[in-house]
Short mmCIF file of C-alpha atoms in Angstrom, two decimals:
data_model
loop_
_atom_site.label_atom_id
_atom_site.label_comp_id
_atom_site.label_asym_id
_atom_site.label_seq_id
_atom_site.Cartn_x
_atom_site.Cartn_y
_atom_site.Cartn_z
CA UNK I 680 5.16 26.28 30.78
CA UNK I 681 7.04 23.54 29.36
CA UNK I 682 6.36 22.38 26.33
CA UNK I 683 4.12 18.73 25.68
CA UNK I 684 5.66 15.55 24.89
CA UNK I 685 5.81 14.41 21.52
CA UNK I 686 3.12 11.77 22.40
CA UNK I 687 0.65 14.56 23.86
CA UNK I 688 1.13 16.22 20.64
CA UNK I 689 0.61 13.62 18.64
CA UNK I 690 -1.90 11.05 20.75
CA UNK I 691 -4.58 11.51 18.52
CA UNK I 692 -2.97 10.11 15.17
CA UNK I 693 -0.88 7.74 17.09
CA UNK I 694 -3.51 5.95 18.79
CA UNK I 695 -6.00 5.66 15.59
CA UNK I 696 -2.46 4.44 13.41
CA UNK I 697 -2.05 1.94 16.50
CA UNK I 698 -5.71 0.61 16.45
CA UNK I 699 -5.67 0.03 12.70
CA UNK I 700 -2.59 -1.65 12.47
CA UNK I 701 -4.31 -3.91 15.53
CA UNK I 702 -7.32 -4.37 13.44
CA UNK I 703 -5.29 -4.93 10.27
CA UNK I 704 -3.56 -7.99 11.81
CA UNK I 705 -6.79 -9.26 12.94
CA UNK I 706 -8.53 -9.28 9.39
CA UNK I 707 -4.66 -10.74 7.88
CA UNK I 708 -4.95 -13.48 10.86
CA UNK I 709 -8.82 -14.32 10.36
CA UNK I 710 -8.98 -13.87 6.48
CA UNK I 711 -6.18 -16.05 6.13
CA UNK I 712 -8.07 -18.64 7.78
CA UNK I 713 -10.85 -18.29 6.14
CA UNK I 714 -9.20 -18.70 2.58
CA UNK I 715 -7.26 -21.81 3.96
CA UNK I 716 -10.29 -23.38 5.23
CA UNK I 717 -11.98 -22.95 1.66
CA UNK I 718 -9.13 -24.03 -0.20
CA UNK I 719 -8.61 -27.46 1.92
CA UNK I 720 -12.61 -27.71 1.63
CA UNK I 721 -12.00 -27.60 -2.26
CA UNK I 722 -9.09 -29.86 -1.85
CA UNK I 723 -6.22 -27.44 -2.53
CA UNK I 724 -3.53 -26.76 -0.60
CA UNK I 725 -3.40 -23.90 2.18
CA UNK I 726 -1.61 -20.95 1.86
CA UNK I 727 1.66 -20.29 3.49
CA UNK I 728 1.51 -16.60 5.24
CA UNK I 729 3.74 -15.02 2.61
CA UNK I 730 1.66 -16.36 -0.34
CA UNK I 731 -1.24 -15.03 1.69
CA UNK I 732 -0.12 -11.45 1.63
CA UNK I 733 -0.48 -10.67 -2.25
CA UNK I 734 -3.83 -13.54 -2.71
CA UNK I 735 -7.05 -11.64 -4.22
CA UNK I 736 -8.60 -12.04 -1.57
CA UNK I 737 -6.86 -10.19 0.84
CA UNK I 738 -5.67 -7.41 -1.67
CA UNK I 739 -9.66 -7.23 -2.17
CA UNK I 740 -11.11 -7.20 1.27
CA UNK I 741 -8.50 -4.37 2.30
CA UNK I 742 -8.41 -2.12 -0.56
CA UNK I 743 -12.67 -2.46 -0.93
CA UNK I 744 -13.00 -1.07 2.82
CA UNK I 745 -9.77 1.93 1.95
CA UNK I 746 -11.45 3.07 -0.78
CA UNK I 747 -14.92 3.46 0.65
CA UNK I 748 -13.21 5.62 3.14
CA UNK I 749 -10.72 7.63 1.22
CA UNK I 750 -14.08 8.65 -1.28
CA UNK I 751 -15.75 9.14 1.60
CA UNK I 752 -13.38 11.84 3.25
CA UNK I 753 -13.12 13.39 -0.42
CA UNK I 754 -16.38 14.07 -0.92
CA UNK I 755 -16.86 14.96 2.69
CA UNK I 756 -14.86 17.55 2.43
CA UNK I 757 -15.88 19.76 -0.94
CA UNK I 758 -19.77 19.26 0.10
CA UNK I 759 -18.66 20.86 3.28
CA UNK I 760 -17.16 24.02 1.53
CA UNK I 761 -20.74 24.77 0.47
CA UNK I 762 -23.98 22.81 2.00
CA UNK I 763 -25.03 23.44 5.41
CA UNK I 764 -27.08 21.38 7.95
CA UNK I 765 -28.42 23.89 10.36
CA UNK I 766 -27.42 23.10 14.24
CA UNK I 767 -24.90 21.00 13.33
CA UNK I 768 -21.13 21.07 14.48
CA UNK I 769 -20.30 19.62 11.70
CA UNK I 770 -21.41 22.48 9.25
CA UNK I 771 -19.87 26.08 9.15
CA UNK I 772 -21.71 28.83 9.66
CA UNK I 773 -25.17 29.70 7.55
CA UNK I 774 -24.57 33.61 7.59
CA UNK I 775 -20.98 34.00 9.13
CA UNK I 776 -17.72 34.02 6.87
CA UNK I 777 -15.02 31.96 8.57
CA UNK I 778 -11.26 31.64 8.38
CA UNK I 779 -11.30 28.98 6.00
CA UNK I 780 -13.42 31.27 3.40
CA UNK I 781 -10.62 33.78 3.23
CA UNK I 782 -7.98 34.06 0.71
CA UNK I 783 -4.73 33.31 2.04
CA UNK I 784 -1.71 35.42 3.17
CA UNK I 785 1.85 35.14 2.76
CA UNK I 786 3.47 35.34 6.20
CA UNK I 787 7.44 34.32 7.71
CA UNK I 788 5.32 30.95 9.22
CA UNK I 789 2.97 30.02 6.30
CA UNK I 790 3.65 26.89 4.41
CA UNK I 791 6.04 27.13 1.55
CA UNK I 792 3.24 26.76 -1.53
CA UNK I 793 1.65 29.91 0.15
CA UNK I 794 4.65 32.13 0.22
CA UNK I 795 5.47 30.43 -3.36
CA UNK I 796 2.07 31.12 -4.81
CA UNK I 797 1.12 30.84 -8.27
CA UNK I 798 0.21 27.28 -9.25
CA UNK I 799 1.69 25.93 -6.35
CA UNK I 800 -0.51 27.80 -4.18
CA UNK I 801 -3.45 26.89 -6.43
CA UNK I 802 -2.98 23.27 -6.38
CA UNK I 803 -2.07 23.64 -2.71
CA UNK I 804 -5.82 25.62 -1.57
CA UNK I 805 -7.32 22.07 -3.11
CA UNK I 806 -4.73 19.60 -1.84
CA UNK I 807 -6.47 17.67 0.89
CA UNK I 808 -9.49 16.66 -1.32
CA UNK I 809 -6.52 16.10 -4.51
CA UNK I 810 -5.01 13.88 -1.47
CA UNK I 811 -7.87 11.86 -0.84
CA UNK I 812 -8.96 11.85 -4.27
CA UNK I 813 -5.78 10.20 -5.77
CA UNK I 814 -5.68 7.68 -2.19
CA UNK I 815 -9.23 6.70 -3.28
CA UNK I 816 -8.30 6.34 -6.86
CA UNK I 817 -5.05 4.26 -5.92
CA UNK I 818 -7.21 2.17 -3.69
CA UNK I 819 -10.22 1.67 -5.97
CA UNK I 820 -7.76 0.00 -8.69
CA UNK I 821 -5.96 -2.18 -5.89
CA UNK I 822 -9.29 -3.65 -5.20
CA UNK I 823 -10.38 -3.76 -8.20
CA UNK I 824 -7.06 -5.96 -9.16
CA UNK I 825 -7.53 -8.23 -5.48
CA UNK I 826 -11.34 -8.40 -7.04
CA UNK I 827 -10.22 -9.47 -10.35
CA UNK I 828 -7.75 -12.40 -8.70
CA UNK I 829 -10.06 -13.39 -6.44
CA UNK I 830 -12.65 -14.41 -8.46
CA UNK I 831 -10.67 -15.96 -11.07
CA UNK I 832 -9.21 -17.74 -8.69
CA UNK I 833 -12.29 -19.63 -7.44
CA UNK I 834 -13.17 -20.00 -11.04
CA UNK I 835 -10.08 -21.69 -11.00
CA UNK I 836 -11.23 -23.82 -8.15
CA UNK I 837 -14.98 -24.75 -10.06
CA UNK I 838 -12.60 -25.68 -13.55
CA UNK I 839 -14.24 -22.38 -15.34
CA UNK I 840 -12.24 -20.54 -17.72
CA UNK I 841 -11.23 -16.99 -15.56
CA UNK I 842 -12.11 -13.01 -17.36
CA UNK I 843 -10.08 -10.24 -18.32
CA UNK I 844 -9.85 -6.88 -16.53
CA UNK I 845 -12.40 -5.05 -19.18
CA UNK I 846 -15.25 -7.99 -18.78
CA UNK I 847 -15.00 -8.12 -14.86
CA UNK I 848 -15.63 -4.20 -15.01
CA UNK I 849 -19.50 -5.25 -16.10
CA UNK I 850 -19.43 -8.29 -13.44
CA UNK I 851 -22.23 -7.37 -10.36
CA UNK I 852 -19.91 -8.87 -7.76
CA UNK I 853 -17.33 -6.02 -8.16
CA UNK I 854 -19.73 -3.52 -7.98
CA UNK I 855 -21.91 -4.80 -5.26
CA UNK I 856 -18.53 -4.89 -3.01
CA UNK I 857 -18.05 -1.51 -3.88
CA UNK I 858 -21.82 -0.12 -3.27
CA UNK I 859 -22.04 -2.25 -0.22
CA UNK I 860 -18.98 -0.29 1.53
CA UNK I 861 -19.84 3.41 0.09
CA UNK I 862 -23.56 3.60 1.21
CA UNK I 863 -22.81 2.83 5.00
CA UNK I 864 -19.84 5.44 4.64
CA UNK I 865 -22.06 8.13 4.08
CA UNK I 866 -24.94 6.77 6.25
CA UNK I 867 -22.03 7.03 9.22
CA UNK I 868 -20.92 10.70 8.16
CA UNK I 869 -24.89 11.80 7.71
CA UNK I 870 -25.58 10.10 11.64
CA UNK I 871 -23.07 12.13 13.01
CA UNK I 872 -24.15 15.52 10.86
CA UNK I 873 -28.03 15.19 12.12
CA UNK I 874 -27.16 13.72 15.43
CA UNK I 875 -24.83 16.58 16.31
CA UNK I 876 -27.32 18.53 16.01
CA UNK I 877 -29.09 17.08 18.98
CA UNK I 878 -26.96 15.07 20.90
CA UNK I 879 -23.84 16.34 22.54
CA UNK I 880 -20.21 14.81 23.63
CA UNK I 881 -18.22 17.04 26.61
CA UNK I 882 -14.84 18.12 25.38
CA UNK I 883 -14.89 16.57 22.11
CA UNK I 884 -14.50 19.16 19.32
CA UNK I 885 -17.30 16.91 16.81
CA UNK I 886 -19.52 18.31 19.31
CA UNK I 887 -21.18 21.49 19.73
CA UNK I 888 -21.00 23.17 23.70
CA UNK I 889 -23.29 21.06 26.09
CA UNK I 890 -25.34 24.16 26.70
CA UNK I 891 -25.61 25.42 23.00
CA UNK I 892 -28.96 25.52 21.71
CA UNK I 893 -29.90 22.88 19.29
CA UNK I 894 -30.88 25.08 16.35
CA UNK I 895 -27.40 27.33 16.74
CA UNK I 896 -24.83 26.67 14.25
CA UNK I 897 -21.39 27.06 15.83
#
């Protein structure tokens, strides 16, 4: 048979890369907007695009809704190494060892920490979660810095004296933007735990076989 097209083989990522670089545009477009329409209602001058690009408030409103994510995915998956939510696709198995349990072999095809072992294979069983844990962590200071800017820049605006790093990290605002994003994260990963366990989506692999039972675990 001959062998897919790069684009079969790689739909999936392209199309969700393409859609947030869509969306991306949309919230650069409409947030610069939004800032220029406050500033001129403060009587300040707009913001040219460029100028735009590194202003608080859009290094805030992206990295605040990245970070929610990337901890999101983290945590997501070490709970999922060992809690269970019985009839669920998205749980493994709750008597059943499966391939991801088992201690890995070195092999002519394996990746190169596994035939390396050692400490590069230990650091390389834990990697995704290490991934998402340092993206989150990179992510959670970027907004944290777009936070900071921001709102010394409207203090700015009101003729108030702006804060330092260390006395925004007690400031409610910062937190509350944080909280805000991180609570529906998990409310959308525990919907589609529980409602898996019901419900049931033909030919997607979040979803267990249309005729499974509800109570089976796949």
């Amino acid at each position: 048979m001959p062998r897919p097209g790069f684009f079969y083989r790689n739909s999936l990522s392209i199309v969700l890369i393409t859609l947030m670089i869509i969306f991306l545009t949309g919230q650069f477009f409409m947030g610069w907007r939004t800032e220029n329409k406050e500033l001129l209602e403060n009587g300040r001058s707009a913001l040219k695009i460029g100028e735009y690009i590194h202003s608080g408030h859009f290094i805030q409103a992206t990295f605040e809704n990245w970070e929610s994510e990337f901890l999101q995915m983290m945590l997501y998956v070490l709970l999922t190494i060992s809690l269970r939510q019985k009839g669920s696709s998205e749980s493994k198995s709750m008597t059943d060892k499966e391939d991801v349990d088992r201690e890995p072999i070195a092999h002519s095809k394996a990746p190169w920490p596994v035939k390396k072992g050692g400490i590069w294979l230990k650091i390389y069983k834990h990697s995704l979660s290490l991934a998402f844990g340092i993206l989150f962590l990179m992510s959670f200071i970027l907004h944290f810095y777009g936070s900071l800017k921001d709102f010394n820049d409207e203090q700015m605006m009101k003729s108030k004296p702006g804060i330092t790093a260390m006395q925004y990290l007690s400031e409610s605002r910062f937190w509350f933007e944080s909280f805000q994003n991180w609570q529906s994260e998990f409310l959308a990963v525990a919907s589609l735990v529980l409602l898996s366990v019901w419900l049931r989506e033909k030919g997607s692999p979040e979803s267990k076989p249309v005729d499974m039972p509800h109570d089976e675990t796949p």
